[in-house]
XYZ file of C-alpha atoms in Angstrom:
559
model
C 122.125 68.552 133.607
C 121.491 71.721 134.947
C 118.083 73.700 134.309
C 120.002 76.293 132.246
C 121.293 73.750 129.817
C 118.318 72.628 129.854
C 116.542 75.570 129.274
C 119.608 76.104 126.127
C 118.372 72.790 124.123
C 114.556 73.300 124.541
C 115.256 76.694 122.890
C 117.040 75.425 120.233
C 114.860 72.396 119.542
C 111.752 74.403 118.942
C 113.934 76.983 116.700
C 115.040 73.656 114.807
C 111.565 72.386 114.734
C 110.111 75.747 113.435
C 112.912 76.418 110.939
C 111.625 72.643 109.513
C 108.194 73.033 109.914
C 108.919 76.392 107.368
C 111.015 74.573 105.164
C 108.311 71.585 104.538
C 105.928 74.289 104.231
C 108.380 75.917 101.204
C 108.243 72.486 99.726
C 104.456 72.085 99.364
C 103.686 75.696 98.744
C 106.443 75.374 95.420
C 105.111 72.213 94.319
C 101.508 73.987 93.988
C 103.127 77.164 92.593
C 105.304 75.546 89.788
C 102.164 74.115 88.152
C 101.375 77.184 87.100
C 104.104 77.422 84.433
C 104.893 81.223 85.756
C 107.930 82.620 86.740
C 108.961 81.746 90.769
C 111.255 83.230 93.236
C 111.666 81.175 96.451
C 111.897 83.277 99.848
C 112.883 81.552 102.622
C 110.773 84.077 105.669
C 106.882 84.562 104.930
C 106.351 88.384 104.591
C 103.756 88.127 107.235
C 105.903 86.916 109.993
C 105.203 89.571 112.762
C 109.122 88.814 114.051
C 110.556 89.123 110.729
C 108.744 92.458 109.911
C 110.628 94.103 113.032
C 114.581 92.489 112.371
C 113.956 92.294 108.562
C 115.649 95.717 107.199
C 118.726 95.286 109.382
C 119.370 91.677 108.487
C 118.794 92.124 104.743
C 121.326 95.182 105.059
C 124.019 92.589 106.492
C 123.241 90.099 103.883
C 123.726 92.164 101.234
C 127.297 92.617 102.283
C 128.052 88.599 101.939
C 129.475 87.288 98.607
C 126.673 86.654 96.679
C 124.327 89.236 98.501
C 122.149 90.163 95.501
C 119.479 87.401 94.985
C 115.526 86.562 95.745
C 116.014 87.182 99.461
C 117.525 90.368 99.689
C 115.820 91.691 97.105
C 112.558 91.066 97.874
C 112.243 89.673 101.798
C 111.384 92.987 103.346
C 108.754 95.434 103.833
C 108.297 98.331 101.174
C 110.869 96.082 98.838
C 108.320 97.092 96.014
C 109.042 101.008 95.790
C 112.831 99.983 95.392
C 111.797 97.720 92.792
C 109.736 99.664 90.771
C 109.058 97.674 87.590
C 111.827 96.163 87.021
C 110.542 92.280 88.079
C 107.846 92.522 85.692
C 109.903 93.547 82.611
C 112.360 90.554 83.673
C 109.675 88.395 84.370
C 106.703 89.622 82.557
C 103.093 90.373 83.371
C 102.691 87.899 86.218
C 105.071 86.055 88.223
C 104.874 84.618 91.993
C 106.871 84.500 95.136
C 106.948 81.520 97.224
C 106.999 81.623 100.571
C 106.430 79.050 103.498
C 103.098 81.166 104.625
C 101.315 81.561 101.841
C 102.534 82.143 97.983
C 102.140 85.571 96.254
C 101.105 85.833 92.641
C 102.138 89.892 91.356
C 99.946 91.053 88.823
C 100.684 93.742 86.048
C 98.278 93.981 83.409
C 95.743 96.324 83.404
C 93.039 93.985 82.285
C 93.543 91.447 84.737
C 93.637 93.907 87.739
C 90.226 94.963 86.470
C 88.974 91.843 86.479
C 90.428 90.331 90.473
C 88.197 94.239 91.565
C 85.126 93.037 89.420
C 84.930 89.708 90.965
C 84.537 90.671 94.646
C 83.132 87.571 95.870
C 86.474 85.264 93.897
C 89.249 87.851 94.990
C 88.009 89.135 98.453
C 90.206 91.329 100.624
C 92.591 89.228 103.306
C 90.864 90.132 106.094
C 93.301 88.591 108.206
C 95.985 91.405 107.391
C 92.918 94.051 108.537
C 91.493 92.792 111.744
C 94.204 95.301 113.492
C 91.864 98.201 112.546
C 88.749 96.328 114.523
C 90.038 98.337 117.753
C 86.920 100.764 118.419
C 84.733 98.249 116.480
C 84.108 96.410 113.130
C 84.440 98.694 109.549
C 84.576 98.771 105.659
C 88.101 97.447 106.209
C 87.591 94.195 107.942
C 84.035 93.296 106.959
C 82.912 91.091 103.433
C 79.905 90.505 101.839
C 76.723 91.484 102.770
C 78.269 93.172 106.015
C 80.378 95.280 103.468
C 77.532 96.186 101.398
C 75.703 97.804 104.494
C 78.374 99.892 105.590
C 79.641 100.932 102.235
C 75.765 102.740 101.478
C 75.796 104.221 104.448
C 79.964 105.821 105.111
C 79.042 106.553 101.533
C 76.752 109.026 101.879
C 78.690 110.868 104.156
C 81.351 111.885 102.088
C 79.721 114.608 100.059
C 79.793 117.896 99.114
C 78.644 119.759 102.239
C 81.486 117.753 103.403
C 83.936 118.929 101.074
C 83.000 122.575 101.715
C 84.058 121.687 105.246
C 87.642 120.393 104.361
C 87.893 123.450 101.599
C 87.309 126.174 104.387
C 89.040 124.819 107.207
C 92.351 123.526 105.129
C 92.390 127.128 104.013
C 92.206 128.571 107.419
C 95.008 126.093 108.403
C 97.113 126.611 105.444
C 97.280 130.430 105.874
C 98.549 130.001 109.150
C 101.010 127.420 108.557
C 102.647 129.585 105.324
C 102.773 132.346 108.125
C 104.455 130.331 110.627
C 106.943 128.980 107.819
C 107.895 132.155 106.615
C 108.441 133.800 109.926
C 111.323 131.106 109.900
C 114.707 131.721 108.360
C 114.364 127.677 107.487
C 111.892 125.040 108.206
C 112.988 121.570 109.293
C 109.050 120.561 110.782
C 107.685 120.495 107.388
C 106.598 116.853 108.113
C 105.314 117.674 111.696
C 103.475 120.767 110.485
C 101.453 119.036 107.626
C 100.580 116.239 110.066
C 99.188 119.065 112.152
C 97.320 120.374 109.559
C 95.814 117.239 108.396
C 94.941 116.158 111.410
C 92.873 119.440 112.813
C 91.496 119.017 109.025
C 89.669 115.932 109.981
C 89.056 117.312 113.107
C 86.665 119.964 111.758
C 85.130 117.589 109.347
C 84.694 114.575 111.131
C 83.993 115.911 114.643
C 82.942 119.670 114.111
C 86.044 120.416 116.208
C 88.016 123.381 114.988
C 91.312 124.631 116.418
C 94.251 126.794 115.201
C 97.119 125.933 113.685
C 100.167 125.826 115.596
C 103.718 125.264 114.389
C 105.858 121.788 115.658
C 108.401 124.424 117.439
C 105.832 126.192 119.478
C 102.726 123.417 120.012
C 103.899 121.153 123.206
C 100.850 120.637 124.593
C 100.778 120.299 128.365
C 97.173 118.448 128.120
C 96.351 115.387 129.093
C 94.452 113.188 126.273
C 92.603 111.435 128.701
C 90.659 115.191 129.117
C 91.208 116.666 125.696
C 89.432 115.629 122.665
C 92.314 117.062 120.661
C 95.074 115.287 122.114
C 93.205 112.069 122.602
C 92.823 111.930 118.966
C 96.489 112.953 118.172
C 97.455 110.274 120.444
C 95.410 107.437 119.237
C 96.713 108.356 115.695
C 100.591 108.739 116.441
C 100.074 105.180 118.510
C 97.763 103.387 116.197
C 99.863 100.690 115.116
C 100.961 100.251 119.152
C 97.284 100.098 120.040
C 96.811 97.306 116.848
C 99.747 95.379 118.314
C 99.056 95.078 121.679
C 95.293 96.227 121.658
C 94.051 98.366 124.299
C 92.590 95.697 126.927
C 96.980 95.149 127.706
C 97.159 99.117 127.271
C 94.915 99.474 130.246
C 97.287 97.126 132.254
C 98.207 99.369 135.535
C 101.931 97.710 135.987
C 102.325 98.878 132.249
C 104.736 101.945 131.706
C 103.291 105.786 131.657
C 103.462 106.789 128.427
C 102.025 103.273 127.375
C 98.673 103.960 129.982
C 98.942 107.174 128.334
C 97.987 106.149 125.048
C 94.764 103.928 126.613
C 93.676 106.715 128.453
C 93.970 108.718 124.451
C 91.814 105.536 123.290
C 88.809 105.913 126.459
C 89.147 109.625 126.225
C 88.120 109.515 121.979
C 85.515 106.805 122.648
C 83.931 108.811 125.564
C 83.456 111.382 122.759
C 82.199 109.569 120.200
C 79.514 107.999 122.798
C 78.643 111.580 123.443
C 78.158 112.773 119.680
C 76.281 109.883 119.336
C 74.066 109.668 121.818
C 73.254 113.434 121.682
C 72.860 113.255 117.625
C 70.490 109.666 118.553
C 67.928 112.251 121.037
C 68.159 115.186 117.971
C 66.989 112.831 115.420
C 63.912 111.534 117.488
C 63.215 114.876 118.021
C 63.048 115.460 114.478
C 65.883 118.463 115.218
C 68.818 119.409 112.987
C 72.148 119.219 114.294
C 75.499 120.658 113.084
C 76.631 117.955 110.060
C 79.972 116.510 110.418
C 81.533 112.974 109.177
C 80.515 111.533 113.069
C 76.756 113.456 112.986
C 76.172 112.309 109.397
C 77.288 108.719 109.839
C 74.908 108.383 112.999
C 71.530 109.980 111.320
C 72.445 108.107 108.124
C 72.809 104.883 109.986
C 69.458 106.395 111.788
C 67.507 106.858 108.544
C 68.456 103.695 107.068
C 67.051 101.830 109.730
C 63.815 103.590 109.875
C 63.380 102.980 105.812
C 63.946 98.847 106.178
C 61.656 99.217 109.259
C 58.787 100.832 106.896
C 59.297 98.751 104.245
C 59.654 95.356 105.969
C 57.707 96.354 109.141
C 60.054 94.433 110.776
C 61.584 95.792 113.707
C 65.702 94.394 112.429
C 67.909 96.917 112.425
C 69.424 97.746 109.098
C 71.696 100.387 110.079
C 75.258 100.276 111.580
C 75.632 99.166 115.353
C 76.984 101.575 117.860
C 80.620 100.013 117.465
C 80.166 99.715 113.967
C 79.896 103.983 113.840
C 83.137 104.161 116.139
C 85.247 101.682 114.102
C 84.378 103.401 110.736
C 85.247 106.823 112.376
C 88.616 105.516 113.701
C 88.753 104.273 109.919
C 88.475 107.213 108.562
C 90.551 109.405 110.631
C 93.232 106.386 110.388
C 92.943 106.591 106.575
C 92.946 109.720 106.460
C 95.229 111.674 108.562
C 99.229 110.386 107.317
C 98.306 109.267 103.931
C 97.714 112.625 103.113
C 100.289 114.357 105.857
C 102.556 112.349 103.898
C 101.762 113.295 99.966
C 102.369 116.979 100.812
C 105.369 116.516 102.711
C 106.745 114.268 99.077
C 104.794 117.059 96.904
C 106.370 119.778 98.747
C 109.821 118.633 98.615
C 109.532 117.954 94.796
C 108.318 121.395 93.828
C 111.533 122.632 96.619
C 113.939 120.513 94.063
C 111.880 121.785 91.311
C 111.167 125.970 91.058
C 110.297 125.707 87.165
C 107.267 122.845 88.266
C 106.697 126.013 90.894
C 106.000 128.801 88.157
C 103.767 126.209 86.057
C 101.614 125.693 89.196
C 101.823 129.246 90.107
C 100.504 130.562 86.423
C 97.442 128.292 87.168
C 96.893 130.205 90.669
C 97.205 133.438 89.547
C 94.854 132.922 86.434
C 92.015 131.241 88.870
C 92.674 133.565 91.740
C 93.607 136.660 90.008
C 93.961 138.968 93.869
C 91.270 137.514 95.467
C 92.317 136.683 98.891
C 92.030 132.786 100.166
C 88.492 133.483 102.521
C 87.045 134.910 99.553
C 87.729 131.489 97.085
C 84.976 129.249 96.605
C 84.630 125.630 96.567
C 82.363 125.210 93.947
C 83.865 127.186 91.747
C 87.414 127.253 92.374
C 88.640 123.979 92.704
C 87.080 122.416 89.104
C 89.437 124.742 87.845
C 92.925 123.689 89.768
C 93.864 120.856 87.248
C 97.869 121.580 87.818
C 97.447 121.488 91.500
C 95.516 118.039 91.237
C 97.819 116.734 88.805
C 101.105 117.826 91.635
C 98.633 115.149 93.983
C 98.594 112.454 90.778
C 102.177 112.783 89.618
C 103.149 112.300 93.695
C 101.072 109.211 95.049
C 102.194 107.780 91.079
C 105.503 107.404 92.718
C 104.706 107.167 96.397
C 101.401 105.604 96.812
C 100.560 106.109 100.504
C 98.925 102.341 101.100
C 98.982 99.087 98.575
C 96.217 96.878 97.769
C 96.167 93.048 98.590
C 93.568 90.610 97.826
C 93.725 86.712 97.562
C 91.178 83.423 96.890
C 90.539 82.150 100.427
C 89.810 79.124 100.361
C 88.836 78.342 96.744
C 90.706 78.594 93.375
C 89.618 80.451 90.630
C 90.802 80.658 87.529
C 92.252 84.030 85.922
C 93.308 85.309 82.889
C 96.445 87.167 81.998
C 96.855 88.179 78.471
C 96.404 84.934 76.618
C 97.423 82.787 79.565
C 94.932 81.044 81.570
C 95.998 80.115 85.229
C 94.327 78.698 88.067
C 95.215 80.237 91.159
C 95.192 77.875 94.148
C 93.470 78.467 97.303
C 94.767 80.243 100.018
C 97.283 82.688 97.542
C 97.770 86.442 97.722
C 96.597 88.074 94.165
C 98.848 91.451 94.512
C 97.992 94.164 92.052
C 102.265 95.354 91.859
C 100.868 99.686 92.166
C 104.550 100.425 92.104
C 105.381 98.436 88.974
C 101.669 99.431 87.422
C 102.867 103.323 88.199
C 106.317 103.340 86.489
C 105.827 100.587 83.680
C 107.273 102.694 80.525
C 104.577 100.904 78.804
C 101.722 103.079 80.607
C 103.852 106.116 81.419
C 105.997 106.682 78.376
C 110.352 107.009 78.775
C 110.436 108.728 81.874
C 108.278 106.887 83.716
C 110.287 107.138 87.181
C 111.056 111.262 86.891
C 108.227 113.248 88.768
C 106.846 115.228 86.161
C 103.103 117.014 86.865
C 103.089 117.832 83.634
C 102.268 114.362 82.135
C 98.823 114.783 83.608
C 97.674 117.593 81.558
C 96.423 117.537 78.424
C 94.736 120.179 76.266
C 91.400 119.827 74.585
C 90.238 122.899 72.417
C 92.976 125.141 74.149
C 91.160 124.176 77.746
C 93.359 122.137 79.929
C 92.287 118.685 81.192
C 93.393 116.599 83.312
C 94.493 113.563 81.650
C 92.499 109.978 82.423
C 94.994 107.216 82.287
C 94.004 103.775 81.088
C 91.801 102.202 83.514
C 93.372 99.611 85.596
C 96.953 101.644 85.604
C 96.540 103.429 88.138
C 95.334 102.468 91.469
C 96.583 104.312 94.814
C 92.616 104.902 95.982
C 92.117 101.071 95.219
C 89.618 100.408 92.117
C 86.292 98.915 91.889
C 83.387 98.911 94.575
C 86.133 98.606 96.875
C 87.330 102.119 95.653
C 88.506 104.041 98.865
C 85.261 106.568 99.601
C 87.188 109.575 101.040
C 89.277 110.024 97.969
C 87.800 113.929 96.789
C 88.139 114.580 100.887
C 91.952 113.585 100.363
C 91.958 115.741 96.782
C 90.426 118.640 98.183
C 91.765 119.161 101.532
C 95.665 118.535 99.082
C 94.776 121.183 96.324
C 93.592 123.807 98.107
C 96.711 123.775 100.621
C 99.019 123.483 97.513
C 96.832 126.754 96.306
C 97.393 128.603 99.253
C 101.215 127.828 99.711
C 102.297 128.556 96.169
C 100.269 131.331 94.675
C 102.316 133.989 96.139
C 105.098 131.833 97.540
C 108.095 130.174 96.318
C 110.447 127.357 98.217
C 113.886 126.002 98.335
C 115.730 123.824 100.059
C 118.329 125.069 102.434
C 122.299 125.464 100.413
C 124.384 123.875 102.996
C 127.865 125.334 103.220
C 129.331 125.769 99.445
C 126.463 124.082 98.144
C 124.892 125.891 94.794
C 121.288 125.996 94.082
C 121.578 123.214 92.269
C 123.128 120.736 93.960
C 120.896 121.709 97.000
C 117.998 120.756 94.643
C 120.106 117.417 93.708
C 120.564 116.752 97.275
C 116.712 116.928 97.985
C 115.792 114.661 95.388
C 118.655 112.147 96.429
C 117.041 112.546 99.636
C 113.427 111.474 98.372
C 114.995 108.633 96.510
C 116.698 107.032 99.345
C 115.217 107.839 102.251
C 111.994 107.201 101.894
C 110.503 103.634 102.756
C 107.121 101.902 104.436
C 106.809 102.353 107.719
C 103.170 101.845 108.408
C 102.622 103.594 105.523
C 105.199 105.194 102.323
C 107.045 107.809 103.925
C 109.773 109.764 104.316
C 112.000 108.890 106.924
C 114.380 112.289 108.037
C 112.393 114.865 106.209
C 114.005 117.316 108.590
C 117.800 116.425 106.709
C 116.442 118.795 104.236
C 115.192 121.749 105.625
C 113.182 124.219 103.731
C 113.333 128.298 103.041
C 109.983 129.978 101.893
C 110.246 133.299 100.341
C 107.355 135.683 98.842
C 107.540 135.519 95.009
């Protein structure tokens, strides 16, 4: 028997073994599931399998043209299955059901005061850290640490995020926005939209995390000849257009020499962005011994907090144990927050923008609001403070959006003890080692919390008037959750609003968009085409996107 042959049944032995090993798995993960007297559906592939996550779209795609291609498998065994899904499980199954799986088994919540209760009790329903030890690649962070690790870091990122902050992200995403509505209109159409708001969002947090400010330059026109390895900019762009390659693979087999070029590239990116966080902090280190101020910025503020918090334990303890963040704690939380923030909200403008395109009389409403805030002043001369209280339709545009498209879910499970958990007037004790799933998607566009037309985009629903002054509406706690709820709340969420309404204020105060009439197209079915678009071609990548936002391209025109 030759060594190929032999080679052949080795192969297929382990696939045999593995394939039962998964099954027997199934089998003891269903007999623990259907003692919970909920409803079950039975997926053959764990959704965590790295190898499945990469073949699973195609192969569900073939099944689904088999005889008898609609069942459990095809309709849920992929990645971003939940935005197709909406809520239609839960109103065939109810407020709670579970998948099975031969990883682990997934219990799907959808009641309000249930999902209240897995947030409140941190220490029962922690995060899987598993899933987040990707985003440990410049060091340890809110996202992959518990208890009283967690604690530490959350008081101290927390105080960063405030309103000197905000002022930051106000100023600069005006600066940006003016510029990009001047690029965009110099165009007959725009197909970059996506490209353009990544741009933005990125030089955003550039400004307020690093104090780095540059101008805004359209998709067409910004091929940078820069190397990241010597540019802060492009370092960062780099490490954020590559961060789930660096996760992957991890940037000791980046630095591999026999690697290919554009693969060294993106470790040089990684070195480049550390070397200028050391920098920052080490200068920002000297200036608070020195008792000098220093320009504030996400980075700065994180290092002197850090810095002040471990001076206060030392005086009261007069111990000499640190109780601030470590050096790689600082980098990790950056990369965190520039991770966070960057295409979650490049990617709810890019949704919001192509909704008001398909949507010119949602355009006038937000407009009226504009005009009656702005009145002629010109965007340098709005102010934070004042202003953006006031922009309740261009908030609710943001609300009504990541409703339907919430950027990231949320995932928590029991580790490895059960607790027990109530849903409605059922009792059931979740096993160890389960995923407890808040279902955002169903939660967003359950009739029951959203009224009839729970899966139209409508802005509108979020305002509501209270003695003639308009408000934005407060939905039922526990119904809506794309910043995550709780302690675990995500702490750059008015960086996100803020940096979102005041770019929406700038591009549609004077301004007015369409999408492109392809040939013998009307208006209208140019709008219908759009929204088709946004319907079916958007789906999780890393995050909820849309996938060929350039299919639609855009006209702006001055109102």
């Amino acid at each position: 028997m030759g060594f190929g042959t032999l080679f052949v049944w080795f192969i297929t032995a382990l696939a045999l073994s593995w394939i039962l090993y998964s099954w027997i798995c199934l089998w003891q993960n269903y007999q623990s599931a259907r003692k919970l007297g909920i409803p079950l559906r039975i997926l053959p592939i764990s959704h965590g399998n790295p190898f499945w996550m990469i073949v699973d779209k195609r192969i569900v795609q073939f099944a689904r043209r088999l005889p008898f291609g609609d069942n459990s498998f095809t309709r849920y065994n992929w990645r971003g299955w939940e935005v197709n899904d909406r809520c239609r499980s839960h109103l065939e199954m109810g407020d709670v059901y579970m998948q099975v799986t031969p990883g682990k088994n997934w219990l799907y919540l959808c009641d309000p005061d249930s999902l209240i209760d897995v947030f409140r009790r941190r220490t029962d329903f922690p995060r899987p850290l598993e899933i987040y030890e990707l985003l440990n690649i410049f060091g340890p962070n809110l996202s992959t640490v518990e208890g009283n690790q967690w604690k530490k870091q959350r008081k101290i990122t927390a105080s960063c995020f405030n309103e000197s902050t905000n002022e930051v992200v106000w100023a600069e995403s005006i600066s940006l926005a003016v510029d990009m509505l001047l690029y965009w209109s110099s165009k007959k159409s725009v197909s970059t939209t996506a490209d353009d708001v990544r741009t933005l969002s990125l030089h955003v947090l550039s400004k307020a995390g690093f104090g780095k400010s540059f101008p805004f330059q359209g998709h067409d026109v910004s091929k940078s000849s820069a190397s990241p390895a010597t540019s802060y900019k492009e370092s960062l762009k780099e490490v954020l257009d590559n961060c789930v390659l660096i996760m992957v693979l991890g940037t000791k087999l980046l630095s591999k020499p026999w690697l290919p070029r554009k693969l060294r590239r993106v470790h040089e990116a990684c070195v480049s962005f550390q070397k200028h966080m050391t920098s920052v902090y080490e200068e920002e280190k000297r200036a608070f011994a020195e008792g000098r101020a220093s320009e504030r910025n996400l980075l700065s503020s994180l290092i002197r907090a850090s810095n002040e918090e471990a001076r206060n334990s030392a005086e009261r303890t007069g111990t000499h144990i640190s109780a601030g963040l470590t050096e790689s704690e600082i980098y990790g939380n950056m990369f965190v927050f520039n991770f966070a923030g960057h295409d979650t909200t490049a990617h709810s403008l890019m949704f919001s923008i192509a909704f008001l395109a398909a949507n010119p009389l949602v355009q006038d409403w937000l407009s009226e609001e504009l005009h009656r805030v702005f009145g002629d002043r010109q965007p340098q001369e709005w102010d934070y403070h004042n202003d953006f209280p006031q922009l309740k339709r261009c908030n609710a545009i943001l609300m009504e959006t990541v409703r339907l498209f919430t950027p990231v879910p949320v995932a928590k499970w029991t580790e490895r003890t059960g607790h027990q958990l109530r849903v409605g007037d059922k009792a059931i004790a979740v096993p160890p080692d389960t995923m407890v799933i808040p279902s955002y998607s169903a939660l967003h566009t359950h009739p029951r919390f959203w009224g009839p037309d729970p899966l139209t985009w409508r802005p509108q629903r979020w305002i509501e008037k209270r003695n003639s002054v308009e408000e934005l509406l407060t939905p039922q706690r526990g119904t809506f959750i794309p910043w995550s709820e709780g302690e675990r709340s995500c702490p750059g969420k008015k960086f996100s609003q803020v940096e979102f309404v005041v770019t929406m204020a700038v591009l549609f105060r004077d301004w007015q968009v369409s999408p492109e009439p392809m040939r013998g197209e009307t208006s209208e079915q140019s709008r219908a085409r759009l929204l088709n678009l946004i319907e079916t071609d958007s789906a999780q990548v890393l995050l909820l996107q849309m996938l060929h936002p350039e299919r639609a391209p855009l006209r702006w025109k001055r109102r």
